[in-house]
């Protein structure tokens, strides 16, 4: 009985224990669920309040940011809830580009759609960027991509979320270029969890900071705190978050890489400047060598620079309040502006600017796309004429002085008229001889006989007239008998005294080769007129030549047609000789014309090679539109040393490409006077190139520098500094030979003409001797005692 009751009590206690435990578990579960429900509600309320406050803060900051006519919003899914419709309704005053960045997006190599949107924002000129990205790595890669490709305007105004991954040393160069930025960071505060609606005391706090520009970032990045924001209010009175930081640089040092080049930068003699060092007792050194080493360690060589760009940058530094530290690259003498190697390596100035080691570059930089790929360029402050230094013709053309008064067409006309007039005179003379050939058979005795016969005939005619008159009167029948008698007398042949033995056949006499007898003409025996002066062709040529040289004729032609022709030919000769003398006098009085290359066409057609600095100049000519520039680009080669290039030009084998001021300086520094005379600057400019000051890539100073450069140009200071820079060699111009001085070189033409006459005379003498020896003496009728008679007989 006791045992049974004991078991019952045990079972009852066990059931009661299980029930109590189950009730406890039920109460615990209900309590836990309630606590979880309360905690989730509080977290959701906290997130909602944070997004709401961030939205309010962004609206206030966007209102203070002068973003122009459009802005860009880049966000990810973490901050997607902030950008709701109410947010954009309140900033609807401008156009906007809204881009969502995916979680797996590679922002350093973005997708084509994202790249296209960023390019559109750059072309549109959006002045504001809002970057709401929680992933700091994505944001850093996006900023690097925008800086390298310039697809993002680094001089715009930025609002971005604070992230420690953005401030690593590898990204410090970014914050030297993006200075108008505002970082937003929510501060952690445990009291913010107790925030309730309407209680701003425990609202989240946001820190607003920016880049400490113009302070230099050294080692660790420290942002500059501007203000705090909580509950829709700023804690500090300062509300200017996007003021221009480039107006006053607060005496910061700016590294300026320079290159000596006319007229931008000149370099004076190097001087040694003492540098103060720590206190050192010279007695610690035991010998003079150690003391000398100490002296060298306390001195530093310094070069003084001056020129157009130096003065220009000095004026800008005074306005913007910064200090300049000039230096040259280690390879300035050989690499100069620098080149891009085959493996992508850079040298010279473009290397310094690409790597961000210099803030400014003064090197007479051309405002071209090639230079813009490595740095920023200010607005052009000057336009230079780029042309070639070409050689002049070294050969002297003084021997052509006699033929220079007339050109080729004029000489051809004069010579043609000279030969033609000789033929005309000869033709006129022979024509007149043919017309009056009966006069050559004129004999005075025959003339007397004829006149006697004419007189007898006249008497007979008078007799018959009288006879007819008398016959008519007397009517005598003796008329027929008398007429028959007279006819018989008329036809009666005269008797000749020549005997048959003395009669010779004239045809047989003509066949005999006899030498006729030549007697001297006598006026009373041989009244035939002598030959006229233009009867032979040789006389016509000689006399017409002499008339052209204004040599008087030995006598006047006898025939009137020849006299008239001679008179008009004299008029022609006078006009030709007067024109020749006037032109010849002008040539002797004026300097010798120079044979130079003054156009791109002349240079392209010449055989001289061309040289210029760098690959960019060769590409400039090869990409030109005209054919002559392309021809020059094909034969253009790299000229690393300008002095060696000028020496090649003086040798007549080269043409060097530079600006006109540098070419004048190079010509003025030649020691040889002959070299200075043979160096000619081409008159035609290949291109009028704008010149600018170089700034660091994506430099925030560009806008302010452009303002001051324009002001200096409008004030005329750049022109004044240019004239000062080129004053020492501006007067170096090409001096032509002195005028109105006749020297031996100008009279080479007379000596050449005299020598030419001697040669022709000697040649004629040799030809005449050969003709006499091999033709006249070999004739069977030749008689050495009667040379003149035989020679005339052969004529």
PDB file of C-alpha atoms in Angstrom, residues 567-706:
ATOM      1  CA  UNK A 567      66.767 102.499-142.391  1.00  0.00           C
ATOM      2  CA  UNK A 568      63.965 100.512-140.759  1.00  0.00           C
ATOM      3  CA  UNK A 569      66.392  97.853-139.618  1.00  0.00           C
ATOM      4  CA  UNK A 570      68.416 100.608-137.949  1.00  0.00           C
ATOM      5  CA  UNK A 571      65.320 101.657-136.000  1.00  0.00           C
ATOM      6  CA  UNK A 572      64.797  98.046-134.848  1.00  0.00           C
ATOM      7  CA  UNK A 573      68.453  97.750-133.806  1.00  0.00           C
ATOM      8  CA  UNK A 574      68.281 100.978-131.798  1.00  0.00           C
ATOM      9  CA  UNK A 575      65.223  99.780-129.863  1.00  0.00           C
ATOM     10  CA  UNK A 576      66.725  96.370-129.124  1.00  0.00           C
ATOM     11  CA  UNK A 577      70.076  97.805-128.047  1.00  0.00           C
ATOM     12  CA  UNK A 578      68.481 100.445-125.799  1.00  0.00           C
ATOM     13  CA  UNK A 579      66.361  97.773-124.063  1.00  0.00           C
ATOM     14  CA  UNK A 580      69.371  95.503-123.640  1.00  0.00           C
ATOM     15  CA  UNK A 581      71.546  98.265-122.239  1.00  0.00           C
ATOM     16  CA  UNK A 582      68.886  99.338-119.738  1.00  0.00           C
ATOM     17  CA  UNK A 583      68.363  95.803-118.495  1.00  0.00           C
ATOM     18  CA  UNK A 584      72.087  95.108-118.422  1.00  0.00           C
ATOM     19  CA  UNK A 585      72.714  98.271-116.387  1.00  0.00           C
ATOM     20  CA  UNK A 586      70.021  97.275-113.896  1.00  0.00           C
ATOM     21  CA  UNK A 587      71.535  93.805-113.523  1.00  0.00           C
ATOM     22  CA  UNK A 588      75.007  95.195-112.890  1.00  0.00           C
ATOM     23  CA  UNK A 589      73.695  97.752-110.389  1.00  0.00           C
ATOM     24  CA  UNK A 590      71.468  95.299-108.478  1.00  0.00           C
ATOM     25  CA  UNK A 591      72.682  92.350-106.390  1.00  0.00           C
ATOM     26  CA  UNK A 592      72.981  88.920-107.886  1.00  0.00           C
ATOM     27  CA  UNK A 593      69.651  87.069-107.592  1.00  0.00           C
ATOM     28  CA  UNK A 594      69.769  84.293-105.051  1.00  0.00           C
ATOM     29  CA  UNK A 595      68.746  80.750-105.823  1.00  0.00           C
ATOM     30  CA  UNK A 596      66.745  79.871-102.691  1.00  0.00           C
ATOM     31  CA  UNK A 597      63.963  77.533-101.539  1.00  0.00           C
ATOM     32  CA  UNK A 598      61.010  79.638-100.399  1.00  0.00           C
ATOM     33  CA  UNK A 599      57.949  77.370-100.741  1.00  0.00           C
ATOM     34  CA  UNK A 600      56.944  73.887 -99.729  1.00  0.00           C
ATOM     35  CA  UNK A 601      56.652  72.984-103.397  1.00  0.00           C
ATOM     36  CA  UNK A 602      60.277  73.967-104.035  1.00  0.00           C
ATOM     37  CA  UNK A 603      61.387  71.981-101.007  1.00  0.00           C
ATOM     38  CA  UNK A 604      59.388  68.916-102.025  1.00  0.00           C
ATOM     39  CA  UNK A 605      60.789  69.017-105.565  1.00  0.00           C
ATOM     40  CA  UNK A 606      64.389  69.565-104.443  1.00  0.00           C
ATOM     41  CA  UNK A 607      66.836  66.800-103.623  1.00  0.00           C
ATOM     42  CA  UNK A 608      67.731  68.039-100.119  1.00  0.00           C
ATOM     43  CA  UNK A 609      66.742  65.934 -97.130  1.00  0.00           C
ATOM     44  CA  UNK A 610      64.693  67.330 -94.243  1.00  0.00           C
ATOM     45  CA  UNK A 611      65.103  67.033 -90.502  1.00  0.00           C
ATOM     46  CA  UNK A 612      63.054  67.899 -87.424  1.00  0.00           C
ATOM     47  CA  UNK A 613      62.750  66.894 -83.812  1.00  0.00           C
ATOM     48  CA  UNK A 614      60.558  63.956 -82.865  1.00  0.00           C
ATOM     49  CA  UNK A 615      58.119  61.614 -84.460  1.00  0.00           C
ATOM     50  CA  UNK A 616      55.230  64.031 -84.001  1.00  0.00           C
ATOM     51  CA  UNK A 617      56.560  66.450 -86.620  1.00  0.00           C
ATOM     52  CA  UNK A 618      56.954  63.698 -89.187  1.00  0.00           C
ATOM     53  CA  UNK A 619      53.403  62.495 -88.510  1.00  0.00           C
ATOM     54  CA  UNK A 620      52.170  66.068 -88.844  1.00  0.00           C
ATOM     55  CA  UNK A 621      53.470  66.306 -92.427  1.00  0.00           C
ATOM     56  CA  UNK A 622      52.429  62.796 -93.375  1.00  0.00           C
ATOM     57  CA  UNK A 623      48.856  63.405 -92.216  1.00  0.00           C
ATOM     58  CA  UNK A 624      48.565  66.676 -94.148  1.00  0.00           C
ATOM     59  CA  UNK A 625      46.130  66.997 -97.024  1.00  0.00           C
ATOM     60  CA  UNK A 626      48.389  68.516 -99.688  1.00  0.00           C
ATOM     61  CA  UNK A 627      50.778  66.414-101.742  1.00  0.00           C
ATOM     62  CA  UNK A 628      53.870  68.534-101.124  1.00  0.00           C
ATOM     63  CA  UNK A 629      53.615  68.186 -97.327  1.00  0.00           C
ATOM     64  CA  UNK A 630      53.253  64.434 -97.675  1.00  0.00           C
ATOM     65  CA  UNK A 631      56.371  64.347 -99.858  1.00  0.00           C
ATOM     66  CA  UNK A 632      58.285  66.302 -97.221  1.00  0.00           C
ATOM     67  CA  UNK A 633      56.985  63.981 -94.498  1.00  0.00           C
ATOM     68  CA  UNK A 634      58.261  60.960 -96.430  1.00  0.00           C
ATOM     69  CA  UNK A 635      61.840  62.272 -96.397  1.00  0.00           C
ATOM     70  CA  UNK A 636      61.707  63.931 -92.955  1.00  0.00           C
ATOM     71  CA  UNK A 637      64.010  62.335 -90.408  1.00  0.00           C
ATOM     72  CA  UNK A 638      64.691  62.758 -86.713  1.00  0.00           C
ATOM     73  CA  UNK A 639      67.323  65.410 -85.918  1.00  0.00           C
ATOM     74  CA  UNK A 640      68.413  65.077 -82.272  1.00  0.00           C
ATOM     75  CA  UNK A 641      71.117  67.771 -82.388  1.00  0.00           C
ATOM     76  CA  UNK A 642      70.226  71.140 -83.860  1.00  0.00           C
ATOM     77  CA  UNK A 643      73.854  72.250 -84.232  1.00  0.00           C
ATOM     78  CA  UNK A 644      74.712  69.239 -86.361  1.00  0.00           C
ATOM     79  CA  UNK A 645      71.576  69.822 -88.401  1.00  0.00           C
ATOM     80  CA  UNK A 646      72.597  73.429 -89.113  1.00  0.00           C
ATOM     81  CA  UNK A 647      76.041  72.277 -90.241  1.00  0.00           C
ATOM     82  CA  UNK A 648      74.376  69.927 -92.719  1.00  0.00           C
ATOM     83  CA  UNK A 649      72.239  72.796 -93.968  1.00  0.00           C
ATOM     84  CA  UNK A 650      75.327  74.956 -94.568  1.00  0.00           C
ATOM     85  CA  UNK A 651      76.757  72.115 -96.673  1.00  0.00           C
ATOM     86  CA  UNK A 652      73.728  72.286 -98.957  1.00  0.00           C
ATOM     87  CA  UNK A 653      72.378  68.815 -98.176  1.00  0.00           C
ATOM     88  CA  UNK A 654      69.726  69.438 -95.514  1.00  0.00           C
ATOM     89  CA  UNK A 655      66.719  71.511 -94.433  1.00  0.00           C
ATOM     90  CA  UNK A 656      65.951  71.939 -90.716  1.00  0.00           C
ATOM     91  CA  UNK A 657      62.410  72.477 -89.343  1.00  0.00           C
ATOM     92  CA  UNK A 658      61.906  74.838 -86.391  1.00  0.00           C
ATOM     93  CA  UNK A 659      60.226  78.083 -85.433  1.00  0.00           C
ATOM     94  CA  UNK A 660      61.494  81.219 -87.092  1.00  0.00           C
ATOM     95  CA  UNK A 661      62.968  82.679 -83.878  1.00  0.00           C
ATOM     96  CA  UNK A 662      65.114  79.606 -83.243  1.00  0.00           C
ATOM     97  CA  UNK A 663      66.287  79.586 -86.847  1.00  0.00           C
ATOM     98  CA  UNK A 664      67.367  83.228 -86.610  1.00  0.00           C
ATOM     99  CA  UNK A 665      69.288  82.484 -83.439  1.00  0.00           C
ATOM    100  CA  UNK A 666      70.984  79.444 -84.982  1.00  0.00           C
ATOM    101  CA  UNK A 667      72.019  81.463 -88.011  1.00  0.00           C
ATOM    102  CA  UNK A 668      73.322  84.346 -85.908  1.00  0.00           C
ATOM    103  CA  UNK A 669      75.505  82.034 -83.810  1.00  0.00           C
ATOM    104  CA  UNK A 670      77.425  80.669 -86.811  1.00  0.00           C
ATOM    105  CA  UNK A 671      81.066  81.781 -86.662  1.00  0.00           C
ATOM    106  CA  UNK A 672      81.732  81.519 -90.385  1.00  0.00           C
ATOM    107  CA  UNK A 673      80.492  84.438 -92.479  1.00  0.00           C
ATOM    108  CA  UNK A 674      80.083  82.133 -95.467  1.00  0.00           C
ATOM    109  CA  UNK A 675      77.872  79.840 -93.386  1.00  0.00           C
ATOM    110  CA  UNK A 676      75.696  82.781 -92.332  1.00  0.00           C
ATOM    111  CA  UNK A 677      75.316  83.853 -95.960  1.00  0.00           C
ATOM    112  CA  UNK A 678      74.415  80.375 -97.208  1.00  0.00           C
ATOM    113  CA  UNK A 679      71.722  79.798 -94.541  1.00  0.00           C
ATOM    114  CA  UNK A 680      68.320  80.931 -95.741  1.00  0.00           C
ATOM    115  CA  UNK A 681      65.028  80.902 -93.845  1.00  0.00           C
ATOM    116  CA  UNK A 682      62.167  79.811 -96.060  1.00  0.00           C
ATOM    117  CA  UNK A 683      59.648  82.619 -96.537  1.00  0.00           C
ATOM    118  CA  UNK A 684      56.549  80.403 -96.580  1.00  0.00           C
ATOM    119  CA  UNK A 685      55.442  79.105 -93.193  1.00  0.00           C
ATOM    120  CA  UNK A 686      54.682  75.419 -93.085  1.00  0.00           C
ATOM    121  CA  UNK A 687      52.183  76.054 -90.279  1.00  0.00           C
ATOM    122  CA  UNK A 688      51.286  78.791 -87.789  1.00  0.00           C
ATOM    123  CA  UNK A 689      51.508  76.785 -84.567  1.00  0.00           C
ATOM    124  CA  UNK A 690      49.833  77.947 -81.311  1.00  0.00           C
ATOM    125  CA  UNK A 691      52.115  77.777 -78.266  1.00  0.00           C
ATOM    126  CA  UNK A 692      50.945  77.038 -74.691  1.00  0.00           C
ATOM    127  CA  UNK A 693      52.201  76.449 -71.177  1.00  0.00           C
ATOM    128  CA  UNK A 694      52.146  72.841 -70.006  1.00  0.00           C
ATOM    129  CA  UNK A 695      50.289  71.801 -66.847  1.00  0.00           C
ATOM    130  CA  UNK A 696      49.955  68.481 -65.110  1.00  0.00           C
ATOM    131  CA  UNK A 697      47.439  66.048 -66.511  1.00  0.00           C
ATOM    132  CA  UNK A 698      43.921  66.942 -65.304  1.00  0.00           C
ATOM    133  CA  UNK A 699      45.399  69.843 -63.362  1.00  0.00           C
ATOM    134  CA  UNK A 700      42.891  71.781 -61.251  1.00  0.00           C
ATOM    135  CA  UNK A 701      44.852  74.976 -61.962  1.00  0.00           C
ATOM    136  CA  UNK A 702      44.026  75.080 -65.671  1.00  0.00           C
ATOM    137  CA  UNK A 703      40.921  77.266 -65.399  1.00  0.00           C
ATOM    138  CA  UNK A 704      42.639  79.870 -63.270  1.00  0.00           C
ATOM    139  CA  UNK A 705      45.815  79.828 -65.371  1.00  0.00           C
ATOM    140  CA  UNK A 706      43.778  80.366 -68.548  1.00  0.00           C
TER     141      UNK A 706
END
